[in-house]
Tab-separated table of C-alpha atoms and ligand atoms in Angstrom:
chain	number	residue	atom	x	y	z
A	1	MET	CA	16.365	-12.105	-37.048
A	2	ILE	CA	19.219	-11.345	-34.348
A	3	ILE	CA	18.799	-8.037	-32.029
A	4	THR	CA	21.607	-6.473	-31.006
A	5	GLY	CA	21.100	-4.246	-27.547
A	6	CYS	CA	24.181	-3.984	-24.824
A	7	GLY	CA	27.146	-6.479	-26.363
A	8	HIS	CA	24.875	-9.177	-26.209
A	9	PHE	CA	23.341	-11.074	-29.089
A	10	TYR	CA	19.612	-11.789	-28.906
A	11	GLN	CA	17.687	-13.989	-31.558
A	12	LYS	CA	13.952	-13.308	-32.271
A	13	ILE	CA	11.681	-16.852	-31.920
A	14	LYS	CA	8.347	-15.900	-31.895
A	15	GLN	CA	6.122	-13.239	-30.819
A	16	LEU	CA	4.314	-13.085	-28.052
A	17	GLY	CA	2.294	-10.573	-28.049
A	18	SER	CA	1.198	-7.094	-29.306
A	19	GLY	CA	0.666	-3.484	-27.795
A	20	SER	CA	-0.721	0.165	-28.889
A	21	PHE	CA	3.321	0.988	-30.033
A	22	GLY	CA	4.666	-2.260	-30.827
A	23	SER	CA	4.705	-6.135	-30.097
A	24	VAL	CA	6.629	-8.550	-27.739
A	25	TYR	CA	8.846	-10.758	-28.928
A	26	LEU	CA	10.644	-13.997	-27.099
A	27	VAL	CA	14.066	-14.428	-27.276
A	28	LYS	CA	16.935	-15.735	-26.746
A	29	ASP	CA	20.735	-14.632	-25.623
A	30	LEU	CA	22.911	-16.513	-28.163
A	31	ASN	CA	25.821	-16.373	-25.812
A	32	THR	CA	23.737	-17.880	-22.574
A	33	GLN	CA	21.018	-19.012	-24.099
A	34	TYR	CA	18.617	-17.547	-21.646
A	35	GLU	CA	14.932	-17.063	-22.767
A	36	PHE	CA	13.406	-13.343	-22.001
A	37	ALA	CA	11.030	-11.359	-23.650
A	38	CYS	CA	11.829	-8.264	-25.821
A	39	LYS	CA	9.066	-5.414	-25.789
A	40	ILE	CA	10.146	-3.438	-29.314
A	41	ILE	CA	8.811	0.196	-29.340
A	42	SER	CA	8.423	1.570	-32.900
A	43	LYS	CA	9.857	4.980	-32.780
A	44	HIS	CA	7.924	6.417	-35.488
A	45	LEU	CA	4.161	5.183	-33.639
A	46	ILE	CA	5.671	7.679	-30.626
A	47	ASN	CA	6.457	10.394	-32.402
A	48	ILE	CA	3.284	10.096	-34.104
A	49	TYR	CA	1.206	9.701	-31.131
A	50	ASN	CA	3.393	12.289	-28.809
A	51	ALA	CA	3.741	9.448	-26.462
A	52	SER	CA	8.169	9.706	-25.647
A	53	GLN	CA	7.683	10.750	-22.342
A	54	MET	CA	5.054	8.259	-21.250
A	55	ILE	CA	7.077	5.896	-22.557
A	56	GLN	CA	10.224	7.295	-20.643
A	57	SER	CA	8.273	6.973	-17.797
A	58	GLU	CA	7.115	3.612	-18.072
A	59	ILE	CA	10.534	2.720	-18.825
A	60	ALA	CA	11.939	4.753	-15.519
A	61	ILE	CA	8.730	2.871	-13.149
A	62	HIS	CA	9.198	-0.347	-14.606
A	63	SER	CA	12.805	-0.912	-14.192
A	64	SER	CA	12.355	0.735	-10.536
A	65	CYS	CA	10.559	-2.023	-9.469
A	66	ASN	CA	11.433	-5.725	-7.302
A	67	HIS	CA	8.890	-7.983	-6.471
A	68	LYS	CA	8.518	-11.370	-6.921
A	69	ASN	CA	5.080	-10.595	-8.807
A	70	ILE	CA	6.204	-8.120	-10.723
A	71	VAL	CA	7.566	-9.130	-14.777
A	72	LYS	CA	11.196	-8.237	-14.276
A	73	LEU	CA	13.040	-5.448	-16.560
A	74	TYR	CA	16.759	-6.426	-17.042
A	75	SER	CA	17.477	-3.749	-19.676
A	76	TYR	CA	16.439	-1.215	-22.165
A	77	TRP	CA	18.255	0.603	-25.200
A	78	GLU	CA	17.571	1.736	-28.307
A	79	ASP	CA	18.959	1.927	-32.461
A	80	GLN	CA	17.763	4.357	-34.961
A	81	ASN	CA	14.093	2.783	-35.195
A	82	ASN	CA	13.162	1.142	-31.564
A	83	ILE	CA	13.480	1.163	-28.617
A	84	TYR	CA	13.665	-2.477	-26.617
A	85	ILE	CA	12.749	-3.277	-23.268
A	86	LEU	CA	14.120	-6.340	-22.417
A	87	LEU	CA	11.817	-8.274	-19.838
A	88	GLU	CA	11.329	-11.667	-17.590
A	89	TYR	CA	9.793	-14.321	-20.159
A	90	CYS	CA	6.640	-15.465	-18.441
A	91	SER	CA	6.071	-18.567	-21.189
A	92	LYS	CA	2.268	-19.146	-19.715
A	93	GLY	CA	1.147	-16.452	-21.508
A	94	HIS	CA	-1.558	-13.767	-19.731
A	95	LEU	CA	-4.547	-14.548	-16.894
A	96	ILE	CA	-7.821	-15.904	-18.873
A	97	ASN	CA	-10.670	-17.439	-17.557
A	98	PRO	CA	-11.098	-21.174	-18.185
A	99	LYS	CA	-13.787	-22.979	-19.992
A	100	THR	CA	-15.208	-24.131	-16.194
A	101	GLN	CA	-15.408	-21.658	-13.328
A	102	PHE	CA	-12.583	-20.864	-10.773
A	103	THR	CA	-13.421	-22.297	-8.124
A	104	GLU	CA	-13.597	-20.125	-4.873
A	105	ASP	CA	-9.956	-21.577	-3.678
A	106	GLU	CA	-8.050	-20.781	-7.455
A	107	ILE	CA	-9.826	-16.906	-7.490
A	108	PHE	CA	-7.544	-16.561	-4.224
A	109	GLN	CA	-4.990	-18.406	-5.438
A	110	ILE	CA	-5.043	-16.099	-8.317
A	111	PHE	CA	-5.903	-12.566	-6.686
A	112	HIS	CA	-3.662	-12.298	-3.837
A	113	GLN	CA	-0.935	-12.856	-6.014
A	114	ILE	CA	-1.783	-10.124	-8.279
A	115	LEU	CA	-2.585	-7.659	-4.855
A	116	SER	CA	0.790	-8.822	-3.545
A	117	GLY	CA	2.133	-7.104	-6.826
A	118	VAL	CA	-0.550	-3.718	-6.363
A	119	ASP	CA	0.498	-3.697	-2.560
A	120	TYR	CA	4.290	-3.211	-2.987
A	121	LEU	CA	3.446	-1.249	-6.139
A	122	HIS	CA	1.306	1.730	-3.458
A	123	GLN	CA	3.723	1.143	-1.442
A	124	ASN	CA	6.313	3.014	-3.504
A	125	ASN	CA	3.632	5.070	-4.386
A	126	ILE	CA	2.667	3.683	-8.014
A	127	ILE	CA	-0.699	3.761	-8.961
A	128	HIS	CA	-0.483	0.786	-11.582
A	129	ARG	CA	-4.234	1.989	-13.805
A	130	ASP	CA	-4.419	-0.590	-16.166
A	131	LEU	CA	-4.834	-3.598	-14.009
A	132	LYS	CA	-6.609	-5.918	-16.002
A	133	PHE	CA	-6.152	-9.698	-17.038
A	134	GLU	CA	-3.813	-9.387	-20.199
A	135	ASN	CA	-1.499	-7.428	-18.037
A	136	VAL	CA	-0.871	-10.496	-15.153
A	137	LEU	CA	1.564	-12.377	-17.069
A	138	ILE	CA	1.605	-16.172	-15.613
A	139	HIS	CA	5.432	-17.244	-14.894
A	140	GLU	CA	6.997	-21.075	-15.792
A	141	ASP	CA	6.640	-21.547	-12.627
A	142	GLY	CA	3.101	-20.387	-11.927
A	143	THR	CA	3.856	-17.242	-10.028
A	144	LEU	CA	1.173	-14.415	-11.445
A	145	LYS	CA	3.093	-11.303	-12.061
A	146	LEU	CA	1.841	-7.692	-13.618
A	147	CYS	CA	3.480	-6.247	-16.665
A	148	ASP	CA	2.647	-3.432	-18.607
A	149	PHE	CA	3.728	-0.048	-16.820
A	150	GLY	CA	2.689	2.383	-19.924
A	151	TRP	CA	-0.268	4.224	-17.545
A	152	ALA	CA	1.546	3.966	-14.220
A	153	ILE	CA	2.332	7.097	-11.949
A	154	LYS	CA	4.773	7.577	-9.507
A	155	VAL	CA	2.415	9.254	-7.464
A	156	GLN	CA	4.073	12.993	-6.103
A	157	GLN	CA	1.243	14.774	-4.675
A	158	LEU	CA	-2.501	13.257	-4.472
A	159	PRO	CA	-4.991	13.145	-5.770
A	160	VAL	CA	-3.592	13.453	-9.418
A	161	GLU	CA	-4.666	14.508	-12.573
A	162	ASN	CA	-7.154	12.410	-14.972
A	163	VAL	CA	-6.606	11.226	-17.676
A	164	MET	CA	-8.786	8.430	-19.367
A	165	CYS	CA	-6.098	6.107	-19.469
A	166	GLY	CA	-6.052	1.897	-19.007
A	167	THR	CA	-8.598	-0.264	-20.189
A	168	THR	CA	-12.770	1.530	-20.118
A	169	GLU	CA	-14.505	-2.238	-18.615
A	170	TYR	CA	-11.578	-2.378	-15.490
A	171	MET	CA	-11.579	1.783	-15.509
A	172	PRO	CA	-13.766	3.332	-12.121
A	173	PRO	CA	-16.764	6.352	-12.443
A	174	GLU	CA	-13.957	8.722	-11.639
A	175	VAL	CA	-11.403	8.402	-14.342
A	176	VAL	CA	-14.341	7.089	-17.124
A	177	SER	CA	-15.893	10.944	-15.726
A	178	LYS	CA	-12.293	12.613	-15.709
A	179	GLN	CA	-12.676	13.373	-12.355
A	180	VAL	CA	-9.316	13.424	-9.938
A	181	LEU	CA	-7.859	9.979	-8.862
A	182	ASP	CA	-5.735	8.301	-6.396
A	183	PHE	CA	-4.623	5.039	-5.380
A	184	LYS	CA	-8.198	3.537	-5.346
A	185	VAL	CA	-8.546	3.418	-9.225
A	186	ASP	CA	-6.345	-0.025	-8.830
A	187	SER	CA	-8.595	-1.080	-5.714
A	188	TRP	CA	-11.528	-0.555	-8.577
A	189	SER	CA	-9.279	-2.488	-11.180
A	190	LEU	CA	-9.139	-5.346	-8.614
A	191	GLY	CA	-13.005	-5.033	-8.440
A	192	VAL	CA	-13.383	-5.918	-12.155
A	193	ILE	CA	-10.627	-8.776	-11.856
A	194	LEU	CA	-12.362	-10.442	-9.254
A	195	TYR	CA	-15.974	-10.010	-10.503
A	196	GLU	CA	-13.785	-11.525	-14.397
A	197	LEU	CA	-13.073	-14.673	-11.952
A	198	LEU	CA	-16.149	-14.937	-10.569
A	199	HIS	CA	-18.683	-15.097	-13.085
A	200	GLY	CA	-16.337	-14.658	-16.563
A	201	SER	CA	-17.510	-11.715	-17.579
A	202	PHE	CA	-17.620	-8.051	-16.798
A	203	PRO	CA	-19.568	-5.984	-14.175
A	204	PHE	CA	-20.213	-3.411	-16.662
A	205	ILE	CA	-20.893	-3.646	-20.237
A	206	GLY	CA	-22.067	-1.479	-22.895
A	207	HIS	CA	-23.510	-1.733	-26.738
A	208	ASP	CA	-20.790	1.118	-27.385
A	209	GLN	CA	-18.336	3.582	-25.057
A	210	GLN	CA	-20.277	5.700	-24.199
A	211	GLU	CA	-23.348	2.771	-23.330
A	212	LEU	CA	-20.386	1.259	-21.592
A	213	VAL	CA	-19.338	4.717	-19.403
A	214	GLN	CA	-22.808	5.541	-18.190
A	215	ASN	CA	-23.234	1.995	-17.024
A	216	ILE	CA	-19.809	2.284	-14.617
A	217	THR	CA	-21.307	5.709	-13.559
A	218	MET	CA	-24.412	5.113	-13.025
A	219	ASN	CA	-25.404	1.358	-12.664
A	220	GLN	CA	-26.379	-0.284	-10.080
A	221	LEU	CA	-23.540	-3.600	-9.848
A	222	ILE	CA	-25.568	-6.685	-9.479
A	223	ILE	CA	-24.242	-10.056	-8.550
A	224	SER	CA	-25.567	-13.043	-9.314
A	225	ARG	CA	-24.697	-15.334	-6.128
A	226	ARG	CA	-23.062	-19.223	-6.449
A	227	SER	CA	-23.920	-21.155	-4.302
A	228	ASP	CA	-20.257	-22.805	-4.108
A	229	ILE	CA	-18.946	-18.760	-3.373
A	230	SER	CA	-18.831	-17.404	0.654
A	231	GLU	CA	-20.433	-14.308	1.290
A	232	ASP	CA	-17.646	-12.459	2.310
A	233	LEU	CA	-16.196	-12.578	-0.795
A	234	ILE	CA	-19.406	-11.350	-2.563
A	235	ASN	CA	-19.083	-8.593	0.325
A	236	LEU	CA	-15.574	-8.073	-0.966
A	237	ILE	CA	-15.895	-7.543	-4.788
A	238	GLN	CA	-18.833	-4.944	-3.591
A	239	ALA	CA	-16.575	-3.002	-1.427
A	240	LEU	CA	-14.199	-2.793	-4.231
A	241	LEU	CA	-17.209	-1.501	-7.147
A	242	ILE	CA	-18.259	0.840	-5.137
A	243	LYS	CA	-18.551	4.259	-7.057
A	244	ASN	CA	-17.275	6.463	-4.370
A	245	PRO	CA	-13.724	6.331	-4.535
A	246	GLU	CA	-13.290	7.202	-0.545
A	247	LEU	CA	-15.635	4.300	-0.104
A	248	ARG	CA	-13.866	2.012	-1.933
A	249	PRO	CA	-11.191	-0.116	0.269
A	250	SER	CA	-7.580	0.471	-0.208
A	251	VAL	CA	-5.216	-2.317	-0.592
A	252	GLN	CA	-4.198	-2.098	3.072
A	253	GLN	CA	-8.084	-2.602	4.060
A	254	ILE	CA	-8.442	-5.096	1.375
A	255	TYR	CA	-5.519	-7.523	3.604
A	256	LEU	CA	-8.097	-6.541	6.352
A	257	CYS	CA	-11.013	-7.530	5.321
A	258	LYS	CA	-12.658	-11.254	6.505
A	259	TRP	CA	-12.413	-13.222	2.904
A	260	VAL	CA	-8.190	-12.526	2.509
A	261	LYS	CA	-8.125	-12.407	6.182
A	262	ARG	CA	-9.259	-16.017	6.196
A	263	CYS	CA	-7.682	-17.874	3.026
A	264	MET	CA	-4.260	-16.390	3.857
A	265	LYS	CA	-4.910	-18.500	7.113
A	266	THR	CA	-5.554	-21.438	5.688
A	267	HIS	CA	-3.064	-20.493	2.864
A	268	ASN	CA	-0.536	-20.257	5.810
A	269	LEU	CA	0.447	-17.366	4.271
A	270	PHE	CA	1.801	-14.569	6.518
A	271	ASN	CA	-0.686	-11.177	6.340
A	272	HIS	CA	1.633	-8.495	7.314
A	273	TYR	CA	-1.405	-5.776	7.452
A	274	GLU	CA	-3.417	-8.522	9.955
A	275	ASN	CA	-0.161	-8.493	12.035
A	276	GLU	CA	0.191	-5.091	12.486
A	277	GLN	CA	-3.461	-4.653	13.144
A	278	LEU	CA	-2.530	-7.352	16.248
A	279	LYS	CA	0.392	-6.227	17.524
A	280	LEU	CA	-1.394	-2.472	17.739
A	281	LYS	CA	-4.502	-4.332	19.389
A	282	ILE	CA	-2.049	-5.993	22.309
A	283	LYS	CA	-0.118	-2.825	22.860
A	284	GLN	CA	-2.573	-0.689	23.570
A	285	LYS	CA	-4.714	-3.594	25.531
A	286	ASN	CA	-0.857	-4.266	27.480
A	287	ILE	CA	-1.655	-0.054	28.123
A	288	ALA	CA	-4.485	-0.492	29.009
A	289	LEU	CA	-4.064	-2.976	31.250
A	290	LYS	CA	-1.218	-1.023	33.067
A	291	VAL	CA	-3.639	1.718	33.750
A	292	VAL	CA	-6.117	-0.733	35.435
A	293	GLN	CA	-3.541	-2.165	37.283
A	294	ASP	CA	-2.283	0.965	38.629
A	295	VAL	CA	-6.050	2.259	39.585
A	296	LYS	CA	-6.699	-0.803	40.938
A	297	TYR	CA	-3.077	-0.043	43.296
A	298	LEU	CA	-4.873	3.553	43.767
A	299	THR	CA	-8.147	2.553	44.683
A	300	PRO	CA	-8.142	-1.190	46.111
A	301	ASN	CA	-11.853	-1.018	46.280
A	302	ILE	CA	-12.725	-1.857	42.624
A	303	LYS	CA	-12.742	-5.158	41.426
A	304	ILE	CA	-11.090	-5.847	38.282
A	305	LYS	CA	-10.368	-9.221	36.916
A	306	ASN	CA	-7.221	-8.659	35.152
A	307	SER	CA	-8.480	-11.162	32.133
A	308	GLN	CA	-7.440	-10.105	28.654
A	309	GLU	CA	-10.538	-10.938	26.976
A	310	ASP	CA	-12.732	-9.152	29.409
A	311	ILE	CA	-10.625	-6.342	29.347
A	312	ASP	CA	-12.903	-3.781	27.065
A	313	VAL	CA	-16.089	-4.398	29.944
A	314	LYS	CA	-14.153	-4.054	33.239
A	315	LEU	CA	-12.767	-0.441	31.711
A	316	ILE	CA	-15.314	1.053	31.166
A	317	ASN	CA	-17.025	-0.647	34.748
A	318	SER	CA	-14.353	0.909	35.916
A	319	VAL	CA	-14.283	4.171	34.399
A	320	ASN	CA	-18.052	4.585	35.224
A	321	THR	CA	-17.119	3.514	39.244
A	322	ILE	CA	-14.143	6.246	39.019
A	323	GLN	CA	-16.200	8.954	36.983
A	324	SER	CA	-18.582	8.724	40.282
A	325	GLN	CA	-16.264	8.543	42.679
A	326	SER	CA	-13.578	11.314	41.697
A	327	THR	CA	-16.698	14.120	41.367
A	328	ASN	CA	-17.997	13.232	44.456
A	329	THR	CA	-14.471	13.463	46.315
A	330	SER	CA	-13.148	16.356	44.081
A	331	PRO	CA	-14.067	19.000	41.590
A	332	LYS	CA	-10.976	17.448	39.272
A	333	PRO	CA	-10.903	13.968	37.901
A	334	ASN	CA	-7.346	12.729	38.721
A	335	LYS	CA	-5.313	12.147	36.003
A	336	TYR	CA	-5.983	8.362	35.444
A	337	VAL	CA	-9.652	8.947	34.661
A	338	ASP	CA	-8.520	11.024	31.654
A	339	LYS	CA	-5.843	8.520	31.079
A	340	PHE	CA	-8.662	6.127	30.823
A	341	PHE	CA	-11.332	7.980	28.445
A	342	SER	CA	-8.846	7.923	25.840
A	343	PHE	CA	-7.621	4.423	26.128
A	344	ILE	CA	-11.779	4.023	26.002
A	345	GLU	CA	-11.288	6.062	22.835
A	346	LEU	CA	-9.086	3.864	21.258
A	347	PHE	CA	-10.662	0.894	21.753
A	348	LYS	CA	-14.172	2.985	20.467
A	349	ASN	CA	-12.916	2.025	16.716
A	350	PHE	CA	-12.085	-1.642	17.352
B	1	ATP	P1	-1.359	-2.181	-24.339
B	1	ATP	O1	-0.755	-0.968	-24.002
B	1	ATP	O2	-1.931	-2.721	-25.848
B	1	ATP	O3	-1.897	-3.125	-22.975
B	1	ATP	P2	1.870	-3.069	-24.505
B	1	ATP	O4	1.810	-2.288	-25.643
B	1	ATP	O5	1.939	-1.752	-23.723
B	1	ATP	O6	0.237	-3.334	-24.934
B	1	ATP	P3	1.686	-5.535	-22.690
B	1	ATP	O7	0.901	-5.090	-22.036
B	1	ATP	O8	2.818	-5.080	-22.188
B	1	ATP	O9	2.321	-4.166	-24.302
B	1	ATP	O10	2.268	-6.546	-23.788
B	1	ATP	C1	1.383	-7.179	-24.558
B	1	ATP	C2	1.108	-8.385	-24.316
B	1	ATP	O11	2.425	-9.423	-24.843
B	1	ATP	C3	1.097	-8.772	-22.921
B	1	ATP	O12	-0.552	-8.790	-22.765
B	1	ATP	C4	1.378	-10.527	-23.400
B	1	ATP	O13	0.424	-11.699	-23.587
B	1	ATP	C5	2.879	-10.143	-23.895
B	1	ATP	N1	3.460	-10.211	-22.595
B	1	ATP	C6	4.118	-8.942	-22.517
B	1	ATP	N2	4.966	-9.321	-21.902
B	1	ATP	C7	5.605	-10.570	-21.486
B	1	ATP	C8	6.309	-11.395	-20.872
B	1	ATP	N3	7.289	-10.696	-20.221
B	1	ATP	N4	6.674	-12.520	-20.992
B	1	ATP	C9	5.701	-13.168	-22.238
B	1	ATP	N5	4.726	-12.390	-22.448
B	1	ATP	C10	4.492	-11.097	-22.470
B	2	MG	MG1	-0.894	-4.471	-21.940
């Protein structure tokens, strides 16, 4: 069967998957011989479920994305019966659990690619809201790519009004209990994905929807230990599956957790957030060093070694010294003492 769209002719080759409003097919451009995936959405079903706004939003959000860990949307068109979305073809299907368990290193190699896609989305104010194995596709070259923006939203203002969306097993408590939501919805789903990669099962299950919802909102998370898995990975999963979204790590915080930092170093991957954090630390310490030097110049009797390493301790000691000096000699502490205190405040955060 031939599909026509935007002046091209595509031959339908086989069905790749199916979803709520239609199916996805492998198609070949008869002119260029390039292969694509084509999502064909039935207008009849859109009308029945009153989903036209949802499909419009899916296309608008997905076509605005350009990242190596997100499936490319090349074009879209419609005819009388269907809407067609032409996508980059991922020949190796979606993520599934292997028969033997993933090793910790394999878990990282999968996770960091999903994380990179989600980071791109969040930086562009997009919440995916349906992160799950089936929506992580594997390209011919092995790259993982996020797909299915049916539930994605572009955030104009936080928090977002809630609708029950996504797939219950991957939904956080604030979604199943119909509270307002924000970017942390995706953090929870990342936690479920990590748990699944580790154990091959969901962290919360139920015999029916009601029991599942109750377990997600009420049950304590139990992670059975695997001797080959580090404590740092377990800590990250536990943090991502914290029920209170305010306490759950954001994507930026995930990049700054021990496990991700360590694994990224091992794989020689550039960690933008760690780099920014380091730059900030160095900047603050350099400024602090300058202040120490200024004070040294003004009060030469204070002995301060100009070592970056010892600077925190030296700062605290010198503040104490200067504080006692300034209160002894003058009722108003000089401006350097104020500066010192503001830097001490900054250092407390590290
Ligand atoms: P649902 O709402 O049920 O999640 P959906 O209608 O939104 O599904 P998708 O999730 O986009 O549809 O696609 C359904 C399935 O089709 C995917 O899980 C995958 O197996 C396959 N598929 C989708 N896009 C591609 C692609 N670009 N390359 C290869 N396979 C694909
Ligand atoms: Mg899907």
